[in-house]
Short mmCIF file of C-alpha atoms (C1' of nucleotides) in Angstrom, two decimals:
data_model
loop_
_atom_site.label_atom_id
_atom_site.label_comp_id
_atom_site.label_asym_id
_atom_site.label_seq_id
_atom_site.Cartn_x
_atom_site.Cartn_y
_atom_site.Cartn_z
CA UNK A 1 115.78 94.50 111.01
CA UNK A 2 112.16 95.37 110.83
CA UNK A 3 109.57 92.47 109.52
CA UNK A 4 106.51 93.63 107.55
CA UNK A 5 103.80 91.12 106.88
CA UNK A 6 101.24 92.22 104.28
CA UNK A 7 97.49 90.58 104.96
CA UNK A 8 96.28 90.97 101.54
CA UNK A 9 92.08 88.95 101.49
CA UNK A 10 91.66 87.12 97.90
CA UNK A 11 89.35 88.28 95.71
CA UNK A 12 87.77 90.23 98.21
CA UNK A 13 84.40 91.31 96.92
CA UNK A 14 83.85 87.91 95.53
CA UNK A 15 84.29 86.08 98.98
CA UNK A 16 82.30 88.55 100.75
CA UNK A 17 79.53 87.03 98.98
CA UNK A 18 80.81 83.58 99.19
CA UNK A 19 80.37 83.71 102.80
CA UNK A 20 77.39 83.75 102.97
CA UNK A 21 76.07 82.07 99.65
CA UNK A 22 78.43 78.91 100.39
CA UNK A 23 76.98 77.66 97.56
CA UNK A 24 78.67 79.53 95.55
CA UNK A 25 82.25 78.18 96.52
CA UNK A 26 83.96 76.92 93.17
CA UNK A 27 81.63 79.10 91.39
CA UNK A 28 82.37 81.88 89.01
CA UNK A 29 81.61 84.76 90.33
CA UNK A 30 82.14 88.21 89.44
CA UNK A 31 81.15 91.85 91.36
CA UNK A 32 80.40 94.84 89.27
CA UNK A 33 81.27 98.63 89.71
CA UNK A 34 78.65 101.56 90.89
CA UNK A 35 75.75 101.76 88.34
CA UNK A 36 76.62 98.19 87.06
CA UNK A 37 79.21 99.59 84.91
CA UNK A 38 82.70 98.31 84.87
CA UNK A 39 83.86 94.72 86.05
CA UNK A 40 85.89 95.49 89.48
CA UNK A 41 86.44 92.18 91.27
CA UNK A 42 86.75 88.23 90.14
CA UNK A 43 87.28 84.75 91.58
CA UNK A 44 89.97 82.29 90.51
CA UNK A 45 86.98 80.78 88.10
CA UNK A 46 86.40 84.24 86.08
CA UNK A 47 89.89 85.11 85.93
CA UNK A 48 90.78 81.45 84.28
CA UNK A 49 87.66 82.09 81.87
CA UNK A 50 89.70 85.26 80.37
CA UNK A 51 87.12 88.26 81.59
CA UNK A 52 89.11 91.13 81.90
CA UNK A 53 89.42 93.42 85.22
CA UNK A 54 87.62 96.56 84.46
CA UNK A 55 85.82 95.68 81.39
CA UNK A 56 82.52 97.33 80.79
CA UNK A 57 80.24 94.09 82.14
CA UNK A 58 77.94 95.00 79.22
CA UNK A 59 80.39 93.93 76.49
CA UNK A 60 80.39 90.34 78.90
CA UNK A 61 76.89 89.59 79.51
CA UNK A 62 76.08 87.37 77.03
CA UNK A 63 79.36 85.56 77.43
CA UNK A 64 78.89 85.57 81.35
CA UNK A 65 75.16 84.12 81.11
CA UNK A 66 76.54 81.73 78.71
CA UNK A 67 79.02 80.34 81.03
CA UNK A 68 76.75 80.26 84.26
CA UNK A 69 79.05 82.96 85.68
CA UNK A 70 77.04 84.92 89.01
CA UNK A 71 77.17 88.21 88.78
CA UNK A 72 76.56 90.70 91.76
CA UNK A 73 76.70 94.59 92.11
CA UNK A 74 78.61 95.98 94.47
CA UNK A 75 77.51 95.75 98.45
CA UNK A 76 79.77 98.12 100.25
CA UNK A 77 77.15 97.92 103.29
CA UNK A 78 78.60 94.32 103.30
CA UNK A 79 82.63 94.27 101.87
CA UNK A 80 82.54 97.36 104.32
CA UNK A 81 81.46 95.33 107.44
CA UNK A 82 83.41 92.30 106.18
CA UNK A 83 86.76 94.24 106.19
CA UNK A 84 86.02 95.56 109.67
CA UNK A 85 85.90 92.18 110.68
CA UNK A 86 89.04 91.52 109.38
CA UNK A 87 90.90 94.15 110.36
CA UNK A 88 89.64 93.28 113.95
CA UNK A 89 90.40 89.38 114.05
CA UNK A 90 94.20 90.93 112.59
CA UNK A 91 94.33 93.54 115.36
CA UNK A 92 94.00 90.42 118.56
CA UNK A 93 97.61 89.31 116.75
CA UNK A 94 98.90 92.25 116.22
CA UNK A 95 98.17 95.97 117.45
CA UNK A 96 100.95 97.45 115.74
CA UNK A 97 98.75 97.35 111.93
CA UNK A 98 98.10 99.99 109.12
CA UNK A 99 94.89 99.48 107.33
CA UNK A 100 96.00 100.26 103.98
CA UNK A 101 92.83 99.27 102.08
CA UNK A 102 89.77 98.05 102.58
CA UNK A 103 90.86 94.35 101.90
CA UNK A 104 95.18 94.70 102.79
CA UNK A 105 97.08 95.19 106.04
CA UNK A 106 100.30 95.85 107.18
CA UNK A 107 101.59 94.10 110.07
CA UNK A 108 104.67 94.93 112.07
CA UNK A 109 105.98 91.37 113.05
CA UNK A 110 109.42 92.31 114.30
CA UNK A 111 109.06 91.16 117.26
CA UNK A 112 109.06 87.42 115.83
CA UNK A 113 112.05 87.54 114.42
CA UNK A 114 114.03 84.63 115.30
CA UNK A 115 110.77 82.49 115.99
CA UNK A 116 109.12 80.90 113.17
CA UNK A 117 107.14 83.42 111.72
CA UNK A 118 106.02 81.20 108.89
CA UNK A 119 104.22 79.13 111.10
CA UNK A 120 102.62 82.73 113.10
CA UNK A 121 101.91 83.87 109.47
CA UNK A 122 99.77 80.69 108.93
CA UNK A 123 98.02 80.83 112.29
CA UNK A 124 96.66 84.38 111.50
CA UNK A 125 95.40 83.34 108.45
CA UNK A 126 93.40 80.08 110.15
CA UNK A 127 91.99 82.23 112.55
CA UNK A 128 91.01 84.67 110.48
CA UNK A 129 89.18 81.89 107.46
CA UNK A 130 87.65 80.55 111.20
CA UNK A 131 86.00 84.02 112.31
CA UNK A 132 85.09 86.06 109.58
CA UNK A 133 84.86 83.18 106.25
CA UNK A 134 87.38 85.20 104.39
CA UNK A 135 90.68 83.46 103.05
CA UNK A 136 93.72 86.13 102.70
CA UNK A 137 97.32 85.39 101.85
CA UNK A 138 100.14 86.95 103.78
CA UNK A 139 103.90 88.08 102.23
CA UNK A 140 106.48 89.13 104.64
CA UNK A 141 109.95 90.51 104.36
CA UNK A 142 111.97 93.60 105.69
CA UNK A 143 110.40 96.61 103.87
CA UNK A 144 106.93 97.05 102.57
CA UNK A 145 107.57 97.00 99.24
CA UNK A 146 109.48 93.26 99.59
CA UNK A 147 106.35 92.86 101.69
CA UNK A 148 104.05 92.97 98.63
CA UNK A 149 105.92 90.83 96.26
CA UNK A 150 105.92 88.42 98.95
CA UNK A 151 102.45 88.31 99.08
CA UNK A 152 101.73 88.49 95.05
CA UNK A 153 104.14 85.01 94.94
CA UNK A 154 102.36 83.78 97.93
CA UNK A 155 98.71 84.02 95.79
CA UNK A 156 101.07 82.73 92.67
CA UNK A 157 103.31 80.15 93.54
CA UNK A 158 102.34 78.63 97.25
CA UNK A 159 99.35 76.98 98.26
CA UNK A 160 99.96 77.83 101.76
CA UNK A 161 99.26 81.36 100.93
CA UNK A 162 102.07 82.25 103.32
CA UNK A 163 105.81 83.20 101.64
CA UNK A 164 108.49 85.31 103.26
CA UNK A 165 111.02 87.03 101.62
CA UNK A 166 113.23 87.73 104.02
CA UNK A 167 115.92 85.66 103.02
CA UNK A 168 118.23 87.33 100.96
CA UNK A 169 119.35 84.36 98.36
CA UNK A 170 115.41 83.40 97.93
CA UNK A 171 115.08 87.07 97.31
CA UNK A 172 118.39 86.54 94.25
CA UNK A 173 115.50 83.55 92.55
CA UNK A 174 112.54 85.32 93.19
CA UNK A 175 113.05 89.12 92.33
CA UNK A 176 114.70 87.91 89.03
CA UNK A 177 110.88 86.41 88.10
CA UNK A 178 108.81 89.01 89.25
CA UNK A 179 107.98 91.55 85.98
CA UNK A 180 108.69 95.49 86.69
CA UNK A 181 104.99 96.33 86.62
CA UNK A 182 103.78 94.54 89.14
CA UNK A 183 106.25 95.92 91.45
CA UNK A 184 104.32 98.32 94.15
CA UNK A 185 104.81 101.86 93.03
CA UNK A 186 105.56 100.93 89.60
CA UNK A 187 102.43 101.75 87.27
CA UNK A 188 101.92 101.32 83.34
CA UNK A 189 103.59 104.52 82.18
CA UNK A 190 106.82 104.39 84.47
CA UNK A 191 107.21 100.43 83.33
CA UNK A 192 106.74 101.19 80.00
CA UNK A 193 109.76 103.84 80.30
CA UNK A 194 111.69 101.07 82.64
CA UNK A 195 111.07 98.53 79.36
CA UNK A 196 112.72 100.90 77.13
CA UNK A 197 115.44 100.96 79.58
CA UNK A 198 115.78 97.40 79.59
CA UNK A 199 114.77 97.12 82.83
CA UNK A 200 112.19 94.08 83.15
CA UNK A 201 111.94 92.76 86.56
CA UNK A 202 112.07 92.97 90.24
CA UNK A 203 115.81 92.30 90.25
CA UNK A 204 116.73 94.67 87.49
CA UNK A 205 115.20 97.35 89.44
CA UNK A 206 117.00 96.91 92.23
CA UNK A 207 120.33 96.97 90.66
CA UNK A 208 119.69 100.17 88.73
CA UNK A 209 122.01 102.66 89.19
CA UNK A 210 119.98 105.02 91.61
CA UNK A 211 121.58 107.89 90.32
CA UNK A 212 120.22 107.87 87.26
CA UNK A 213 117.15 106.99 88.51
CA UNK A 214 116.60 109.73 90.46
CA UNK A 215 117.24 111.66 87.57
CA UNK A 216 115.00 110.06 85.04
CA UNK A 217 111.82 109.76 88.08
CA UNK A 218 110.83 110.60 90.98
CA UNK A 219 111.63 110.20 94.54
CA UNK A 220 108.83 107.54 95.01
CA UNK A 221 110.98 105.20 92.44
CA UNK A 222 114.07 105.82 94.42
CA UNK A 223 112.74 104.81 98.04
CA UNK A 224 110.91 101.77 95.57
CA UNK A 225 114.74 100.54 94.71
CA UNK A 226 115.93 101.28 98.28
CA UNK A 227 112.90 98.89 99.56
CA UNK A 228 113.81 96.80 97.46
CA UNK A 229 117.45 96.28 98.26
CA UNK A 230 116.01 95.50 101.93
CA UNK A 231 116.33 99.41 103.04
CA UNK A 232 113.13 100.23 104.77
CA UNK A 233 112.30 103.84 103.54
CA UNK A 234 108.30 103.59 104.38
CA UNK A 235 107.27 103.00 108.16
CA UNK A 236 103.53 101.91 109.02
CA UNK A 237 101.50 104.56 109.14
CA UNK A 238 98.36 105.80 111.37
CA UNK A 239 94.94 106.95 109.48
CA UNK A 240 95.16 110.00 108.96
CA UNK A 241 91.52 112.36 108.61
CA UNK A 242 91.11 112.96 104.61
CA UNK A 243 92.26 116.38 103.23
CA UNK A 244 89.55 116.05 100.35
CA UNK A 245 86.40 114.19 100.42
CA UNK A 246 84.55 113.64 97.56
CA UNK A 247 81.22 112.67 96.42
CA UNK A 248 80.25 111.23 92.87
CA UNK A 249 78.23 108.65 90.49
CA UNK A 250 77.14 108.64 87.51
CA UNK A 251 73.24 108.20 86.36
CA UNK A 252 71.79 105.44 85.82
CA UNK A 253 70.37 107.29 82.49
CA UNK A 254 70.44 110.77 81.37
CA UNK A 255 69.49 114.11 83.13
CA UNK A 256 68.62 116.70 81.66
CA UNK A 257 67.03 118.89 83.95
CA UNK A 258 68.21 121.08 86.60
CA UNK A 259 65.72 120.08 89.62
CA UNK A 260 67.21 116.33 89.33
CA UNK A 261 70.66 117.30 88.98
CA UNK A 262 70.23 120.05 91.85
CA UNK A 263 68.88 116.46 93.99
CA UNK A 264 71.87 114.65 92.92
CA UNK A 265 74.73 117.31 94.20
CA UNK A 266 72.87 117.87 97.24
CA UNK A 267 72.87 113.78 98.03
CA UNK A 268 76.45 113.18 97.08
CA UNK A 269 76.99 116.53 99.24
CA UNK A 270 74.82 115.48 102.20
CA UNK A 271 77.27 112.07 101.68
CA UNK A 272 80.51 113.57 102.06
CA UNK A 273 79.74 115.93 105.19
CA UNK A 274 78.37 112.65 106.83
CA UNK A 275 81.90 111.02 106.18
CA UNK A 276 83.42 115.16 107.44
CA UNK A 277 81.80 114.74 110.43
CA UNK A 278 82.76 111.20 110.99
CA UNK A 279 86.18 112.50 111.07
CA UNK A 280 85.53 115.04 113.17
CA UNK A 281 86.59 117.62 110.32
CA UNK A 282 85.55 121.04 108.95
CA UNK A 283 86.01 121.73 105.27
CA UNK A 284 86.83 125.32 103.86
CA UNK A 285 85.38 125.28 100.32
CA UNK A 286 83.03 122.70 98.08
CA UNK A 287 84.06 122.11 94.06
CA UNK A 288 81.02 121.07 91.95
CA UNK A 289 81.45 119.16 88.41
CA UNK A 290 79.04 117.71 85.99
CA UNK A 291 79.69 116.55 82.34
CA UNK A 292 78.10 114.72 79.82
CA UNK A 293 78.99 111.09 78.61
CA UNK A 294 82.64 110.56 77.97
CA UNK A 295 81.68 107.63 75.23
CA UNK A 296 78.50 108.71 73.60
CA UNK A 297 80.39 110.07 70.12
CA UNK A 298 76.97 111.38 68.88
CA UNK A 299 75.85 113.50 71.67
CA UNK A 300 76.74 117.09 71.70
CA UNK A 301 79.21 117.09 74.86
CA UNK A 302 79.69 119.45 77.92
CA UNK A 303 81.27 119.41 80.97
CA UNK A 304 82.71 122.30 83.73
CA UNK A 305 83.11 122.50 87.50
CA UNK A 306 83.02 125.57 89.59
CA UNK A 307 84.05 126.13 93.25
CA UNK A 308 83.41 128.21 96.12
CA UNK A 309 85.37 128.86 99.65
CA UNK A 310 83.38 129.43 102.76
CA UNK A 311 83.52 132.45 104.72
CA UNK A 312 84.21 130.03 108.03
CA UNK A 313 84.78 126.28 108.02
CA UNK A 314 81.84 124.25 108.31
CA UNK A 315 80.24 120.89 108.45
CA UNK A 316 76.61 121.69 108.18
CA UNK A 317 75.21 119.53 105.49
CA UNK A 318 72.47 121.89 104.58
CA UNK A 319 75.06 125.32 104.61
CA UNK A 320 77.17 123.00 102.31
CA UNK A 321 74.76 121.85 100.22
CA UNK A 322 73.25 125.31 99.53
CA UNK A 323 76.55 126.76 98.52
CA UNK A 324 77.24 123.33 96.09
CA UNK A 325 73.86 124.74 94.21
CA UNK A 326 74.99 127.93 94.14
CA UNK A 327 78.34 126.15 91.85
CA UNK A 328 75.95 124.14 90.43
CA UNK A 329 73.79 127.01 89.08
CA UNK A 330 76.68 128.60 87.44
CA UNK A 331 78.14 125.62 85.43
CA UNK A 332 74.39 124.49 84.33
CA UNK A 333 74.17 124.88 81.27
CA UNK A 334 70.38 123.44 79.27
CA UNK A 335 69.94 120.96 76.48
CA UNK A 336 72.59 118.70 77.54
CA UNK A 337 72.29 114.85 78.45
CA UNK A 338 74.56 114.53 81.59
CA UNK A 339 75.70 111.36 82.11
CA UNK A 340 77.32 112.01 85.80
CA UNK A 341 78.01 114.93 88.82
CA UNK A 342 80.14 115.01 91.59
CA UNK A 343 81.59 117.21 94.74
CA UNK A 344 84.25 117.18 96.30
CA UNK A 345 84.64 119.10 100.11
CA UNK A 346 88.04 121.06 99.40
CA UNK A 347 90.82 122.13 102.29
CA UNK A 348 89.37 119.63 105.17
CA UNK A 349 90.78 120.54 108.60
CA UNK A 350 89.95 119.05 111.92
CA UNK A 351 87.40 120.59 114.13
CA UNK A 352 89.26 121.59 116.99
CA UNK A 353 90.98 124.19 114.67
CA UNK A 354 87.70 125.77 114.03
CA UNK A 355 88.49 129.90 114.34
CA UNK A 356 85.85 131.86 115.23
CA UNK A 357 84.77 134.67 112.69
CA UNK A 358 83.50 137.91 114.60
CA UNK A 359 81.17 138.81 111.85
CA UNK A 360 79.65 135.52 111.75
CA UNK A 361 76.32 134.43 112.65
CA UNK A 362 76.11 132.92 116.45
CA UNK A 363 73.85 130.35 116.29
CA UNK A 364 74.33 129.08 120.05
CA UNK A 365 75.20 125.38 118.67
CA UNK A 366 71.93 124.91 116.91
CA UNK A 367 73.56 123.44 113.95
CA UNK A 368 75.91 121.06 115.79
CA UNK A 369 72.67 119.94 117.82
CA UNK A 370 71.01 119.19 114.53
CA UNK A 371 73.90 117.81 112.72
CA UNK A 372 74.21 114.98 115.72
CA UNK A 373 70.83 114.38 116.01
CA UNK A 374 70.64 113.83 112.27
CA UNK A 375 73.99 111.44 112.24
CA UNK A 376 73.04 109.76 115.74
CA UNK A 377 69.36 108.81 113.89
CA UNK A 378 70.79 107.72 111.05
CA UNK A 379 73.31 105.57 112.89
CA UNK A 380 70.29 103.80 115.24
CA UNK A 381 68.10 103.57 112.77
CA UNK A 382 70.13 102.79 109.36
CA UNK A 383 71.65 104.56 106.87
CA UNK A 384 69.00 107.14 104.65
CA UNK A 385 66.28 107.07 107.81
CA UNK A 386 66.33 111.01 107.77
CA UNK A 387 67.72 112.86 105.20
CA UNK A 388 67.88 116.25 103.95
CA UNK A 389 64.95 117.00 101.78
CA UNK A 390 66.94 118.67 98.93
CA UNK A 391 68.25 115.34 98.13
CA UNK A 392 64.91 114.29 97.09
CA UNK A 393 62.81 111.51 97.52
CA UNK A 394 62.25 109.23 94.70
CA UNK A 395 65.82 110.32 92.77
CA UNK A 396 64.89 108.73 89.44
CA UNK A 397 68.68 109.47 88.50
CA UNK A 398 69.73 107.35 91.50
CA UNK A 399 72.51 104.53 90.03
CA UNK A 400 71.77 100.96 88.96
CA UNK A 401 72.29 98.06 91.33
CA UNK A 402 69.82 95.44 90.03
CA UNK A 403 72.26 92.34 91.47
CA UNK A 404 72.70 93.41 94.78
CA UNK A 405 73.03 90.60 97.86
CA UNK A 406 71.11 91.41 100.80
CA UNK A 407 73.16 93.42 103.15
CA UNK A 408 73.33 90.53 105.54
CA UNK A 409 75.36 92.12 108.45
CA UNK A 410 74.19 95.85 108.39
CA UNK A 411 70.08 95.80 108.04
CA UNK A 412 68.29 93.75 110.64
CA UNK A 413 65.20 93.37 107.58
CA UNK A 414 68.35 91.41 105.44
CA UNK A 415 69.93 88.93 108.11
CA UNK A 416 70.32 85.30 106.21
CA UNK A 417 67.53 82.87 107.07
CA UNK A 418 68.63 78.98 108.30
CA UNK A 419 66.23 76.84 107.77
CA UNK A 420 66.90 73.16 110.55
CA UNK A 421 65.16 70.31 109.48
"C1'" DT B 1 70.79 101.42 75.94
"C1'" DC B 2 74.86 99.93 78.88
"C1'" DT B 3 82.11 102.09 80.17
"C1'" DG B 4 83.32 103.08 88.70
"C1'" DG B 5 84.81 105.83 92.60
"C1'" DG B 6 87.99 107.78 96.01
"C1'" DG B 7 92.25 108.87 97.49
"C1'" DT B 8 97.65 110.50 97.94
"C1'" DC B 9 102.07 112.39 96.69
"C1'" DC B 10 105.43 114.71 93.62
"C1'" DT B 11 107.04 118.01 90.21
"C1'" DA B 12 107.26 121.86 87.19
"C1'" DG B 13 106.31 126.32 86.39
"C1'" DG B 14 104.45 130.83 87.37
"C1'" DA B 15 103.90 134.71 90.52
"C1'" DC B 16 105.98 137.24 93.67
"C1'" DC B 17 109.46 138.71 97.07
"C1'" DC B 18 114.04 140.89 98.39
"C1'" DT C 1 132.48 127.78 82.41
"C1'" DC C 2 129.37 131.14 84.60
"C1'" DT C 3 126.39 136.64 81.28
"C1'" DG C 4 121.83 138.41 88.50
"C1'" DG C 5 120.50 135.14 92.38
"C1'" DG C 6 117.85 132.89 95.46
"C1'" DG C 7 113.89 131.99 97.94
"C1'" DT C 8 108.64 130.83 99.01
"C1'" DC C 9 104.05 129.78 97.88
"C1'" DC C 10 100.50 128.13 95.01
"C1'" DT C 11 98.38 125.45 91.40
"C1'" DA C 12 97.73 122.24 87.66
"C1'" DG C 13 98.77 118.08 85.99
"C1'" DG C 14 100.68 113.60 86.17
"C1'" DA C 15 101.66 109.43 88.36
"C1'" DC C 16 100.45 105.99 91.48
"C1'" DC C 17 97.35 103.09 94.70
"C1'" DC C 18 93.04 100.13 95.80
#
DNA sequence: TCTGGGGTCCTAGGACCC
DNA sequence: TCTGGGGTCCTAGGACCC
C-alpha cells in the first residue's frame, strides 16, 4: 500500500518573515496581496483576532494599527527563495517528492512502511525548523487526498504537527469530524450541493453511493471518494512546463493613457517570456486584456481582450511584446480609468519542437544570442538590471508595495546586518 | 482613495465529418 | 421503448487549487 506524506509549511508568508525578524515570533502578523490589496496570509495571532483571509486590508487598517498587528506586502524574492530551501532540505529525505505549491509537498514514504514513520515524519520536520527557520506540519496516509486531511488535523488537533491516517479505525473517528468543504477537491459550490444532499463530512463522502455521484459531478469527485476509501487514484507527479503563462497586476491608481498602459503590457509581457524561456518553451499566440475597476460603481466601466497567433513559435521578448501592442491597440479604447492589464502567452510548447517556417526570416541565432545574454545578465546581476526599453523606466502605474521586508536572501545590497557586542 | 495573481482539469455544446 | 447514428475537434465556461 502506497504512503503519502504531505509537508504542508504554516502560515507560510508570515514565517518567511519571522525568520528573519525573530522578533516578531508571537507577534501578529499579517502579509498582504500585490498592490497592497487583499489580505493573503496570517499567523495563529491574526487568525484568533477574527481578520478574515482575503479581506480587502483597507477595510482592516485601523483595526490592525489598533491592535499592534505587523503588516508586510508580499516578498516573493524572499517566500520564493524560502520555499526552495525547503523543498531542498525535503529532497536529502526523500527524492521521490512533488512540489505541489510553493509552501506543500508530497512525499512518497512507502518505503517506511512497517518502520515507525511517525517518528521519520517528526525528524523531517526538526531538520527542516533547524536549516531553513520554517515550521511545517506533515499528514500521511495511503492516498493523497487522506494525505491532506491528515495534515489539516495535524495543524488542528496535535501539537506534534505530525498525524497519520493510515489506520483505518482512526480514519472511522476522524473522517466523521472533518466538514465536506475542507475536503481537497471539494470547493464552496460542490459543498453547498453536497449540504443539500445531506452530505456533511469526510465520512459521509466516502460512503456516498458513487453511482450517483458520478452522475450528479464530475470525475474529480469520484477519484475524491475513491481516495478517500484508501484507493489511490492520484500518483505523484513530475513538473510539468506550463501550457499558459500569464502576466498581470493591477495599478496602483488609474491609467488613462495609452503610452503607460502600452509600458505596462510590454513589462508583464517581457515577465512571462522570461519565465517561457526558463522553461525552455516557445509560445504560439499572446491574449491581451485590460478593464476598468470591477468596484468603482460610479465610473463609467470598460473592459475587452484581444489575441493574436504567431506566424512561428517564439520566445523573443521584444517580437512578443510588439505583437501584445498590436492587441493592445485594438481593445484601447480613450476616456476610461483602467484599473488593471494583463497577458497571457497562449499554446506554450517546448523548444525542441520548434518547426522551421520556410518563409520566415533567418536570423542566424541573433535573437537566441540576445535573449541569453539578456536572461544570463539579469541572472548575475539581479532581477530588472537590463530590461527592454518599452517597459519603461519610471512606470508611475507600477503596483504598491509600501511594507515590503528587505529581500534578505536574493539582493546582496539587502542581506540582514548582526550587530556582536 | 484603497478589493491579488497564476494555474489546471472537466464538461457541454456546436461545428463538422461520414 | 427506440422515430438516423456515431464520431472528432474545438471552445467557452465552470469548478477547483494555492
Amino acid at each position: 500500500m502506497p504512503v503519502f506524506a504531505l509537508v504542508d509549511c504554516n502560515n507560510f508568508y508570515a514565517s518567511c518573515e519571522r525568520v528573519f525578524n525573530p522578533a516578531l515570533e508571537g507577534k501578529p502578523i499579517l502579509v498582504l496581496s500585490n498592490n497592497d490589496g487583499c489580505i493573503i496570509a496570517r499567523s495563529n495571532e491574526v487568525k484568533t483576532l477574527g481578520i478574515p483571509m482575503g479581506g480587502p486590508f483597507y477595510k482592516w487598517r485601523d483595526f490592525c494599527e489598533k491592535n499592534g498587528v505587523f503588516v508586510f506586502s508580499s516578498n516573493y524574492a524572499l517566500y520564493g527563495d524560502m520555499s526552495y530551501r525547503v523543498m531542498a532540505t525535503l529532497k536529502d529525505f526523500c527524492p521521490t517528492l512533488e512540489i505541489y505549491s510553493i509552501d506543500e509537498a508530497f512525499l512518497d514514504l512507502e518505503s517506511f512502511q512497517g518502520k515507525d514513520i511517525i517518528a521519520h515524519a517528526a525528524l523531517i520536520r526538526k531538520k527542516v525548523k533547524m536549516w531553513t527557520g520554517m515550521p511545517v506540519s506533515i499528514g500521511m496516509g495511503p492516498t493523497k487526498t487522506l494525505a491532506k486531511i491528515a495534515n489539516y488535523l495535524a495543524k488542528k488537533t496535535t501539537s506534534t504537527g505530525v498525524f497519520d491516517l493510515s489506520d483505518e479505525v482512526l480514519r472511522e473517528k476522524y473522517l466523521a469530524d472533518c466538514p465536506v468543504s475542507s475536503v481537497w477537491g471539494i470547493g464552496r459550490r460542490i459543498s453547498r450541493k453536497l449540504e443539500n444532499m445531506k452530505i456533511h463530512s469526510a465520512k459521509d463522502l466516502r460512503d456516498a453511493d458513487l453511482k450517483i455521484m458520478r452522475r450528479n459531478f464530475s470525475v474529480v469527485v469520484e477519484k475524491t471518494i475513491r481516495e478517500l476509501r484508501g484507493v489511490s487514484c492520484l500518483p505523484l507527479e513530475d513538473v510539468q512546463p506550463r501550457k499558459q503563462i500569464m502576466s498581470s497586476r493591477s495599478f496602483n491608481r488609474a491609467v488613462t493613457v495609452l503610452s503607460e498602459l502600452e509600458e505596462a503590457v510590454s513589462h508583464y509581457t517581457a515577465k512571462a517570456c522570461i519565465k517561457l524561456r526558463a522553461q525552455r518553451s516557445l509560445a504560439n499566440g499572446v491574449y491581451v486584456y485590460i478593464h476598468t475597476s470591477l468596484f468603482n460603481e460610479k465610473q463609467p466601466s470598460y473592459g475587452n481582450g484581444a489575441s493574436l497567433s504567431f506566424a512561428e513559435p517564439l520566445d523573443d521578448s521584444t517580437q512578443i511584446i510588439s505583437v501584445a501592442l498590436h492587441c493592445l491597440r485594438s481593445i484601447y479604447k480613450s476616456g476610461y480609468r483602467y484599473s488593471k492589464a494583463g497577458i497571457m502567452l497562449l499554446d506554450v510548447v517546448p523548444n525542441t519542437l520548434k518547426q522551421f517556417d520556410l518563409l520566415s526570416f533567418d536570423d542566424n541565432g541573433k535573437s537566441d544570442r540576445i535573449m541569453k545574454m539578456l536572461d544570463g545578465i539579469n541572472k548575475k546581476l539581479g532581477k530588472g538590471s537590463i530590461f527592454i526599453c518599452a517597459e519603461g523606466i519610471e512606470r508611475p502605474w507600477h503596483m504598491k508595495s509600501g511594507h515590503r521586508s528587505p529581500r534578505y536572501t536574493t539582493q546582496w545590497s539587502e542581506l540582514p546586518t548582526v550587530f556582536c557586542k
